[in-house]
mmCIF file of C-alpha atoms in Angstrom:
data_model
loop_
_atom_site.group_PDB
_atom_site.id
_atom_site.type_symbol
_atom_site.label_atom_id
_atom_site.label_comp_id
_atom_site.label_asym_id
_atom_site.label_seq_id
_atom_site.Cartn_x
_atom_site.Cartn_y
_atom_site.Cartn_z
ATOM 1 C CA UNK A 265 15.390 -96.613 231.432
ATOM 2 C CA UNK A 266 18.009 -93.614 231.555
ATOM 3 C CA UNK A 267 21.650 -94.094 232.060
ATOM 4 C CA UNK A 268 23.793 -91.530 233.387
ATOM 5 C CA UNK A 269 23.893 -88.205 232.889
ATOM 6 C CA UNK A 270 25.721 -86.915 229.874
ATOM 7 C CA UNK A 271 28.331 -84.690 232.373
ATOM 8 C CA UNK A 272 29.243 -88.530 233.332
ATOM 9 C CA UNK A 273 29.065 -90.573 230.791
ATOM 10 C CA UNK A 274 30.847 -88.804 227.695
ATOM 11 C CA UNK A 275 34.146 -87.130 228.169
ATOM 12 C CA UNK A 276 34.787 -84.678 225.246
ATOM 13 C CA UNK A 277 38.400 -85.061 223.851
ATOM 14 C CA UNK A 278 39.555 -82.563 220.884
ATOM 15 C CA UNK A 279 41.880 -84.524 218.332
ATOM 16 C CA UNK A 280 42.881 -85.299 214.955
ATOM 17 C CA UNK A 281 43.893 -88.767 213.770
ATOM 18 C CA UNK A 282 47.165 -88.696 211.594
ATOM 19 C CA UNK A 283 48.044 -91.645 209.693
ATOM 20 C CA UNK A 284 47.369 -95.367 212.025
ATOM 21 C CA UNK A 285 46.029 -94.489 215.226
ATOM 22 C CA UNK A 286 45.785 -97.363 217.983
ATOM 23 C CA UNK A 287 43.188 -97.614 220.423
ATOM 24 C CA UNK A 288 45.301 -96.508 223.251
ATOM 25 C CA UNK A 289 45.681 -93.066 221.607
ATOM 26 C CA UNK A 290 44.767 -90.001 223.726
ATOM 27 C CA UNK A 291 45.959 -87.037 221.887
ATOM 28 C CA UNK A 292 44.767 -83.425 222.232
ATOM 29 C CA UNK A 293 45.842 -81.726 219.144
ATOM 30 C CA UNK A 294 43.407 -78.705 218.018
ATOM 31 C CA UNK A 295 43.355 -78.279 214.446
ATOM 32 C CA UNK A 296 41.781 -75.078 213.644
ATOM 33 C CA UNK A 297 41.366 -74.253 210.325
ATOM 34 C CA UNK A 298 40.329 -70.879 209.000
ATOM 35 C CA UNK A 299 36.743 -70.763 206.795
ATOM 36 C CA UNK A 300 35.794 -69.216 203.625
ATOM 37 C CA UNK A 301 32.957 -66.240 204.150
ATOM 38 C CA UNK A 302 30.159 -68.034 203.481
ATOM 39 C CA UNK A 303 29.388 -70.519 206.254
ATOM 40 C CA UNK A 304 31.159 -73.238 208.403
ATOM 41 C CA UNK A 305 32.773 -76.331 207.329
ATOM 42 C CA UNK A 306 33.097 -78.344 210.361
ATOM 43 C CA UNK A 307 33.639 -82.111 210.366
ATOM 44 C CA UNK A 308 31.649 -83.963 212.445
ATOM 45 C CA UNK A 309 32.798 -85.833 215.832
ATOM 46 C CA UNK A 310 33.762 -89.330 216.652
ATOM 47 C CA UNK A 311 32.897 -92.210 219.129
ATOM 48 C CA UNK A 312 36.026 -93.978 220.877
ATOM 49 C CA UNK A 313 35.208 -97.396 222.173
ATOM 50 C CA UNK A 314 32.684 -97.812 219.537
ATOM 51 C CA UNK A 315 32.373 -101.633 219.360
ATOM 52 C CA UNK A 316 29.362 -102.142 221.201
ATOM 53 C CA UNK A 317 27.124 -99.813 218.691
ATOM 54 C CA UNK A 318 29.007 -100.674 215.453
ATOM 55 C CA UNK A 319 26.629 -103.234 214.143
ATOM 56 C CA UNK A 320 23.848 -101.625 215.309
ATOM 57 C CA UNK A 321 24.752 -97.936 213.885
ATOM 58 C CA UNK A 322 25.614 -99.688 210.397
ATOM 59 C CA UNK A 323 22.632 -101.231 210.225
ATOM 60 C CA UNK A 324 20.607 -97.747 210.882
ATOM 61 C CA UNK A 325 23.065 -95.783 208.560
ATOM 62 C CA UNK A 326 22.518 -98.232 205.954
ATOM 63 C CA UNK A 327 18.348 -98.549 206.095
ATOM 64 C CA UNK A 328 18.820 -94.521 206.214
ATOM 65 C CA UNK A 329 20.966 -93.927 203.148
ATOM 66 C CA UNK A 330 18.832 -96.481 201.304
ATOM 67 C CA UNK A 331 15.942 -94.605 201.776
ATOM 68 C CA UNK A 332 17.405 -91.307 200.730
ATOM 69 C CA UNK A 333 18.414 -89.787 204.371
ATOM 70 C CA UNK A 334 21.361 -87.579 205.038
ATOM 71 C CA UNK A 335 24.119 -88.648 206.985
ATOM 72 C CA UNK A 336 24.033 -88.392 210.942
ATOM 73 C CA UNK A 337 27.319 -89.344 212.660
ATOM 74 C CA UNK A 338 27.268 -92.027 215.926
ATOM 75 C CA UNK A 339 28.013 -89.384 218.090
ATOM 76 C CA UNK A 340 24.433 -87.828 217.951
ATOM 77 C CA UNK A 341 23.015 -90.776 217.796
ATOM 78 C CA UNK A 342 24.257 -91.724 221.134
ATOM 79 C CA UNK A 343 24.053 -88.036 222.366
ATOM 80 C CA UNK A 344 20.460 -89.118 222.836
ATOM 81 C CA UNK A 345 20.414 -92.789 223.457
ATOM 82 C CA UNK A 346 22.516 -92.923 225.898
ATOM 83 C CA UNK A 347 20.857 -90.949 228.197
ATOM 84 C CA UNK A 348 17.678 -93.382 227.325
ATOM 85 C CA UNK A 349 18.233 -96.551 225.751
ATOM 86 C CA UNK A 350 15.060 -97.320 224.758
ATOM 87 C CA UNK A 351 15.416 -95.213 222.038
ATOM 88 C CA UNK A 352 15.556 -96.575 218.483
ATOM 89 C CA UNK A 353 19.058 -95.664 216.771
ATOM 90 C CA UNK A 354 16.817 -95.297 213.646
ATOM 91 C CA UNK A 355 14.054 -92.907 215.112
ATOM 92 C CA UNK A 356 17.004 -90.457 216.390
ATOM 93 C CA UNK A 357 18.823 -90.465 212.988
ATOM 94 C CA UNK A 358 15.501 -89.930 211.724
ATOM 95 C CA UNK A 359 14.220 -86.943 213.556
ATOM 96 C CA UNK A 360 18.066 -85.359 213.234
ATOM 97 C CA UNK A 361 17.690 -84.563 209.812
ATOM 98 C CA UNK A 362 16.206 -81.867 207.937
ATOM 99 C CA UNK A 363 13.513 -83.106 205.463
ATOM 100 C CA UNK A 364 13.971 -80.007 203.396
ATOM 101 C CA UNK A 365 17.158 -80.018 202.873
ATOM 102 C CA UNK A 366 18.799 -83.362 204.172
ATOM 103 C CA UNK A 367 21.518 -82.387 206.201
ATOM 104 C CA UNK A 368 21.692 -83.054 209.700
ATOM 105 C CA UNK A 369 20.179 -80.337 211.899
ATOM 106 C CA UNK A 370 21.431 -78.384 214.843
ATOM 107 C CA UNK A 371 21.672 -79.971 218.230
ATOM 108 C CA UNK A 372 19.341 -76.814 219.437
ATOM 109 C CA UNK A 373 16.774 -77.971 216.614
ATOM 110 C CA UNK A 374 16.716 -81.677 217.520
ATOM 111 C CA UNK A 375 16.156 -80.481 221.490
ATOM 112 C CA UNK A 376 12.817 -78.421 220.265
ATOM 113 C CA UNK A 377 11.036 -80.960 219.517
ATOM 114 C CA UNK A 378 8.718 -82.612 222.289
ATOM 115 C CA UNK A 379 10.449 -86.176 222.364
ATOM 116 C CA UNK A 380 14.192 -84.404 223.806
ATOM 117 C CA UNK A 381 13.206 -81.547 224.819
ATOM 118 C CA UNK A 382 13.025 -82.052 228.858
ATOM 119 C CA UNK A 383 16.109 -84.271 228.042
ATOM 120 C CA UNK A 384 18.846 -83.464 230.675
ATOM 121 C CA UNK A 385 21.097 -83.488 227.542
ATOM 122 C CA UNK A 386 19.106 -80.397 226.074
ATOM 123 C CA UNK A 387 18.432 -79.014 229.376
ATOM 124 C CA UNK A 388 22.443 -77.241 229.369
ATOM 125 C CA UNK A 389 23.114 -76.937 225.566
ATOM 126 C CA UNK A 390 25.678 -73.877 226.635
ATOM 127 C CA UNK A 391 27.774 -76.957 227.359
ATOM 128 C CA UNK A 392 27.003 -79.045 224.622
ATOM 129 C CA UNK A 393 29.688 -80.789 222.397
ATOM 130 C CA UNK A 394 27.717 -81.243 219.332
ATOM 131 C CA UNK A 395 27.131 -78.994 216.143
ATOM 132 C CA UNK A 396 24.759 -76.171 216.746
ATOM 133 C CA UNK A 397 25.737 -74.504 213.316
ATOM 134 C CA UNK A 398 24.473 -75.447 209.900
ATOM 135 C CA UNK A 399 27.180 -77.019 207.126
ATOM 136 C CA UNK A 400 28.046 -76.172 204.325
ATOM 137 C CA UNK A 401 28.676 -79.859 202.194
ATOM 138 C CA UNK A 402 30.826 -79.282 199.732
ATOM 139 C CA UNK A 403 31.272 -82.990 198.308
ATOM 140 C CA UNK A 404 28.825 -85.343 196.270
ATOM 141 C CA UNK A 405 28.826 -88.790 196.778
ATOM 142 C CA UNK A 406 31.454 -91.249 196.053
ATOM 143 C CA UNK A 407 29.422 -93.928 195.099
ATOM 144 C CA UNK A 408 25.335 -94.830 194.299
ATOM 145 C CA UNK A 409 24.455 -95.439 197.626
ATOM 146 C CA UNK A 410 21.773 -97.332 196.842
ATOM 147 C CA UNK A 411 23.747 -99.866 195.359
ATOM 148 C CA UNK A 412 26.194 -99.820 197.819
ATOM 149 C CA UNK A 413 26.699 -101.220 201.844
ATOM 150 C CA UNK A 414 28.562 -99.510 204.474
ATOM 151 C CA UNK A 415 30.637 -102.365 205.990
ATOM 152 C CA UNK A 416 33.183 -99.744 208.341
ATOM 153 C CA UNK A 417 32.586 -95.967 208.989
ATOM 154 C CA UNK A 418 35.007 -93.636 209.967
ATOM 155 C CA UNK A 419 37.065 -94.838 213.356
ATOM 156 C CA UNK A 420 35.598 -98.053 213.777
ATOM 157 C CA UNK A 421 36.995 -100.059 216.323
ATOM 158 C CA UNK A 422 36.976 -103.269 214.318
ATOM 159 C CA UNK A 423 39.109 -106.557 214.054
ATOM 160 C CA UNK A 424 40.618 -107.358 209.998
ATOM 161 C CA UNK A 425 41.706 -110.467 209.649
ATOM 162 C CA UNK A 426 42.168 -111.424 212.857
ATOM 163 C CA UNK A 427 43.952 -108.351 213.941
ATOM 164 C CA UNK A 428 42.530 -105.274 216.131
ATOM 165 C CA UNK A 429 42.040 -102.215 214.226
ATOM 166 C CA UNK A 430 40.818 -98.221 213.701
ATOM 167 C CA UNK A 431 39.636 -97.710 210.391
ATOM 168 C CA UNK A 432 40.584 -93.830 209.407
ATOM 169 C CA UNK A 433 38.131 -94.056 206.407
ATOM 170 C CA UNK A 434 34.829 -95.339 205.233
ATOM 171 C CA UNK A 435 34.071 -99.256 203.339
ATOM 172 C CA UNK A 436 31.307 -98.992 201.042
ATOM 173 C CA UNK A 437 30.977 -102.820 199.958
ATOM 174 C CA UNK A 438 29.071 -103.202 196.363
ATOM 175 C CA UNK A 439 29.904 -105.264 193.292
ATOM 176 C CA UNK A 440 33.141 -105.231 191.476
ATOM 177 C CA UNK A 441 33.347 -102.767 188.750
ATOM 178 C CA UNK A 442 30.320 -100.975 190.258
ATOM 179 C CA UNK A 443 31.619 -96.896 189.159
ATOM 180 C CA UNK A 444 33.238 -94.782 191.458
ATOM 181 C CA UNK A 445 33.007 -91.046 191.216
ATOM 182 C CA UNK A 446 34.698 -87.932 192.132
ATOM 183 C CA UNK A 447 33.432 -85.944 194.979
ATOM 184 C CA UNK A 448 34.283 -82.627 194.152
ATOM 185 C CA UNK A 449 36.239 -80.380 191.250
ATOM 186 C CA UNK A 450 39.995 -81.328 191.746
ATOM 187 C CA UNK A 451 42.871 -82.207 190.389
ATOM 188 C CA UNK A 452 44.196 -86.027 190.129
ATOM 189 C CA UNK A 453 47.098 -86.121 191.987
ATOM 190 C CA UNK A 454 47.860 -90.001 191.757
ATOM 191 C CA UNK A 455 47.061 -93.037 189.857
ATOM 192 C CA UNK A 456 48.772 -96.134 191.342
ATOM 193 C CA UNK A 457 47.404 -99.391 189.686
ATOM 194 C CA UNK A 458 49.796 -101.872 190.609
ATOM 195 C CA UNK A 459 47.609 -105.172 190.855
ATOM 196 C CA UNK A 460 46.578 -107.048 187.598
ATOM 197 C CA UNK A 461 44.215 -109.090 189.370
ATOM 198 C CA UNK A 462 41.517 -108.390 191.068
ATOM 199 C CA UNK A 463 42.334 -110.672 194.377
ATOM 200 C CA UNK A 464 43.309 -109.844 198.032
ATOM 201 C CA UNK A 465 46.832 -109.136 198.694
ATOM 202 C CA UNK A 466 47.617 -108.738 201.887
ATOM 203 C CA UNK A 467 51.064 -107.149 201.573
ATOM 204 C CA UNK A 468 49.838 -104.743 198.682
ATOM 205 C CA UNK A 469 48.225 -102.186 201.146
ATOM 206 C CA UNK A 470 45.631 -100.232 199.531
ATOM 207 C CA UNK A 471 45.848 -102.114 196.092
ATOM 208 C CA UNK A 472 44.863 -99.808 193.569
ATOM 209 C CA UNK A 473 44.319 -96.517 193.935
ATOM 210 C CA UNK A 474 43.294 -93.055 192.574
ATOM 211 C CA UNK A 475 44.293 -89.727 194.566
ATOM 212 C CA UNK A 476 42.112 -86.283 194.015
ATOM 213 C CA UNK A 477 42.826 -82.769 195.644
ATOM 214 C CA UNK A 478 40.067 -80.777 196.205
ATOM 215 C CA UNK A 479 40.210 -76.497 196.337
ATOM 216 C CA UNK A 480 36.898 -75.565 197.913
ATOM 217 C CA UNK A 481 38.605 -72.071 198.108
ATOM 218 C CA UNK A 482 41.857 -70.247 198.916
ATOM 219 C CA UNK A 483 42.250 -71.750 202.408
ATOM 220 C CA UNK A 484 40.259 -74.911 202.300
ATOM 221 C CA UNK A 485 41.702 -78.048 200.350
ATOM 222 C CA UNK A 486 40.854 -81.592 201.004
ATOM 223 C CA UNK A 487 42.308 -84.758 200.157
ATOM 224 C CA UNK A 488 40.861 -87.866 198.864
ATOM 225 C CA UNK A 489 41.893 -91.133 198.050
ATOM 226 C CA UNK A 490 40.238 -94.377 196.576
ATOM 227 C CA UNK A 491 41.431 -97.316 197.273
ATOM 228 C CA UNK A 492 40.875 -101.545 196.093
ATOM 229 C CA UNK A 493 39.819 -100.113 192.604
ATOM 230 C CA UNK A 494 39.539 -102.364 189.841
ATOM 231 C CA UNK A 495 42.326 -103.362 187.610
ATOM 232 C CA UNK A 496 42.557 -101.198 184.808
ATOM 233 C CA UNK A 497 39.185 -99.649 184.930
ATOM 234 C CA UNK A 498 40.672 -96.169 185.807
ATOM 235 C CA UNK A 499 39.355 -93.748 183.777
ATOM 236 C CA UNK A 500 41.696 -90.624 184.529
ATOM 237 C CA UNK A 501 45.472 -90.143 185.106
ATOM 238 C CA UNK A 502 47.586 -88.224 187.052
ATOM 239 C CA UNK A 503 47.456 -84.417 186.398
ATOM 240 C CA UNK A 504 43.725 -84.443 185.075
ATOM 241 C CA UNK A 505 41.336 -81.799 185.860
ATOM 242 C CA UNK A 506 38.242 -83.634 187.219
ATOM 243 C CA UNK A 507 34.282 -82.549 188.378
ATOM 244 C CA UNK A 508 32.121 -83.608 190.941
ATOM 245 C CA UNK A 509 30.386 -86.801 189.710
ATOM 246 C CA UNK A 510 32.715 -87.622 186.898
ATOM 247 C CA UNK A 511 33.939 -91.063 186.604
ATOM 248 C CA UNK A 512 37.364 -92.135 187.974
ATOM 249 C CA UNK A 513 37.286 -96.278 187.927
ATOM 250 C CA UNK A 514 35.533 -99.069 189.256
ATOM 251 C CA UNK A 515 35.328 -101.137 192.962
ATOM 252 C CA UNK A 516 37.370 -103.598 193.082
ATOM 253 C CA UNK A 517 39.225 -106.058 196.263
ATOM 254 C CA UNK A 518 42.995 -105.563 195.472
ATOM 255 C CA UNK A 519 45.112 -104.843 198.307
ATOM 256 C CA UNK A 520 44.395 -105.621 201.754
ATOM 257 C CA UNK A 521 41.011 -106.770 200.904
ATOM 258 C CA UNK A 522 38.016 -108.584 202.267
ATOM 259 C CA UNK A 523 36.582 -108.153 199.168
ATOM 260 C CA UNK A 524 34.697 -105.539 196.997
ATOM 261 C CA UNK A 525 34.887 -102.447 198.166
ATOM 262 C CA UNK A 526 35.348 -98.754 197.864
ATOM 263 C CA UNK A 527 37.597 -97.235 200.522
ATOM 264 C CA UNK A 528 37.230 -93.587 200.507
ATOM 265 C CA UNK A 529 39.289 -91.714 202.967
ATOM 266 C CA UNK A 530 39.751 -87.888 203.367
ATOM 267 C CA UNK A 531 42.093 -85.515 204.814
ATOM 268 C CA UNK A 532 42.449 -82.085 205.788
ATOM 269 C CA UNK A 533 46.109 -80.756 206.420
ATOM 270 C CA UNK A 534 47.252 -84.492 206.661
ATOM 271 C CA UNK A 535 45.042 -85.571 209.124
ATOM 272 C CA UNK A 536 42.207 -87.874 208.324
ATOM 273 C CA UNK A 537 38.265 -86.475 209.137
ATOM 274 C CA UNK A 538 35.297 -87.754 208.395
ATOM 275 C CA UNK A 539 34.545 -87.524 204.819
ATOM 276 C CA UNK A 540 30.636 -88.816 205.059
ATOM 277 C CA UNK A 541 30.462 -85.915 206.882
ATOM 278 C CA UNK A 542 31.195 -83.241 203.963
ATOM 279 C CA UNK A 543 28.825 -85.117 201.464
ATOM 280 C CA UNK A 544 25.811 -83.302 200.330
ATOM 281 C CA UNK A 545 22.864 -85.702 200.244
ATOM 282 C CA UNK A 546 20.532 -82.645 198.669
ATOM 283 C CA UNK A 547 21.482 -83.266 195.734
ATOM 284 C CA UNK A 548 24.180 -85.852 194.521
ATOM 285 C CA UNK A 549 24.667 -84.060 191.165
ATOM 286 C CA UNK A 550 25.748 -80.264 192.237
ATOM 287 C CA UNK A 551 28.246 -79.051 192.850
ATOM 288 C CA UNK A 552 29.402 -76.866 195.539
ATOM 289 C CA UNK A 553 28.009 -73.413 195.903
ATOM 290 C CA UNK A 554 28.102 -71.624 199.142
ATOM 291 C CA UNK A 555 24.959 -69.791 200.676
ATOM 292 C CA UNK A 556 25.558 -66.201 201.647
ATOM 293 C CA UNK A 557 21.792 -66.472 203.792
ATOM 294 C CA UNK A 558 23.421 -67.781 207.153
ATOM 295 C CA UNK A 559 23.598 -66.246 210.195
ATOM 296 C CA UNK A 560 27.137 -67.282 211.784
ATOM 297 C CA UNK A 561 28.607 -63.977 212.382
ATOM 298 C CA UNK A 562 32.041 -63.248 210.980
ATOM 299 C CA UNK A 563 34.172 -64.771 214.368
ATOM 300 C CA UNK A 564 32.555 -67.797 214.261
ATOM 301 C CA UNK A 565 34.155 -68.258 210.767
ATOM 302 C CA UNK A 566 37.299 -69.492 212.569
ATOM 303 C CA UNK A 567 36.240 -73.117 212.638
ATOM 304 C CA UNK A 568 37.624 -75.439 215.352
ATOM 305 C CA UNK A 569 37.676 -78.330 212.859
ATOM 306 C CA UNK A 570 38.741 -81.435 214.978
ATOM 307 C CA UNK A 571 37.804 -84.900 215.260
ATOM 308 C CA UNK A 572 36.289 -84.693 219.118
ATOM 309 C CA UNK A 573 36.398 -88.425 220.490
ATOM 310 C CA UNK A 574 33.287 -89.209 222.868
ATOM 311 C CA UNK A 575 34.386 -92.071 225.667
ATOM 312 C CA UNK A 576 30.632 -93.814 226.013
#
């Protein structure tokens, strides 16, 4: 059965969430941020009023990553589902990624094949809102996602201990002391481990914590922080000189905590973007190199890198 038509039922918003942002929150603030030569780096877009999918989309994000998958955001999940619900949320996620390379493909890719392609969604992709140029990932992963859960993904709409709540980063629930790694090559900008025990503290915020800044190049620099970690399991301190996949400390469930978890939050300029969405599932050892074989031309290298909100 098909719902409404896309020009009706998702209203495209351009934003950027800085610091808490509340549910009632309808900013337009572009953020454009200028890219390196070699390719795009665009973050990918969010889902306001997301409640009604969350459990659903975890549960298909997490069977994906466990069986090696790239990432693929909500929002092009329900670019397709909602114009026919019958859909399984793990067949799109499925057929919008690359199996060469394992990064989510173009919206004009995913409307080629014969299942979307006399979609009304891929019928007008002039006025499409999703992604119809390849990323460049510049991160690794975090965390073994194999051994790991995601329990909240970037601007959830979820309740914490009995109190409403947007989550501006990503939960990855595993077992305490399970290792947690750097991303990319920074620089350790903070090492705050103020909780001796590993327990929940509700008035101790983040708990423990370990701060990275990331140079991809001259005008591109991202922040990331990782928070709950495990009492004195850090493994670096402040000022260190860090590469992708080295070891900074272990999960822990210090701080405002419902118990082990990584949280792993990223920001760009000070406002926080979706930092599943710069991972490079390829390979989880390599580091960043950028490909000069793309064929964005040199205008489209002014990237409109917001967080666009999609109203389902």
């Amino acid at each position: 059965m098909k719902k409404k038509k896309k020009s009706t039922i998702m209203k495209l918003v351009m934003g950027s969430s800085i610091g808490m942002v509340t549910m009632a929150l309808v900013i337009i603030v572009p953020c454009l941020m200028l890219l390196d030569f070699f390719g795009a780096n665009i973050t990918d877009n969010y889902v306001e009023n997301n409640m009604d999918y969350a459990e659903q989309y975890k549960s298909t994000l997490n069977k994906a990553l466990k069986n090696g998958y790239g990432y693929v955001p909500l929002n092009r999940i329900l670019y397709f589902y909602l114009e026919n619900n019958q859909l399984s949320f793990y067949d799109i996620y499925v057929d919008n990624i690359d199996k060469d390379t394992n990064k989510m493909i173009t919206i004009s890719e995913v409307c080629e094949l014969q299942k979307y392609k006399n979609y009304d969604v891929c019928r007008d992709l002039d006025s499409s809102d999703q992604i119809d140029v390849e990323q460049n990932k510049p991160f690794t992963s975090p965390i073994d996602f194999s051994k790991a859960t995601v329990t909240s993904f970037f601007m959830e709409e979820r309740i914490v201990f009995g109190e409403s709540d947007i989550h501006t980063a990503w939960d990855l629930g595993t077992s305490n002391q399970t290792p947690v790694y750097a991303t990319c090559d920074g620089t350790v900008t903070q090492v705050s481990f103020t909780q001796s025990e590993n327990v929940t503290n509700t008035s101790a915020g983040g708990g423990n914590q370990i701060k990275i800044k990331c140079e991809i190049d001259d005008e591109i620099t991202y922040t990331v922080l990782y928070a709950h970690l495990y009492p004195d399991s850090a493994k670096v301190k402040e000022g260190d000189q860090v590469k992708a996949g080295d070891e900074l400390a272990g999960v822990g469930t210090t701080g405002y905590s419902t118990g082990p978890h990584l949280h792993y939050q990223v920001q760009f300029g000070g406002s926080n973007i979706d930092g599943m969405s710069l991972i490079d599932f390829s390979d989880k050892t390599s580091s960043y190199k950028p490909s000069i074989n793309n064929e964005l031309d040199h205008d489209q290298y002014l990237n409109l890198n917001v967080n666009n909100k999609y109203k389902p």
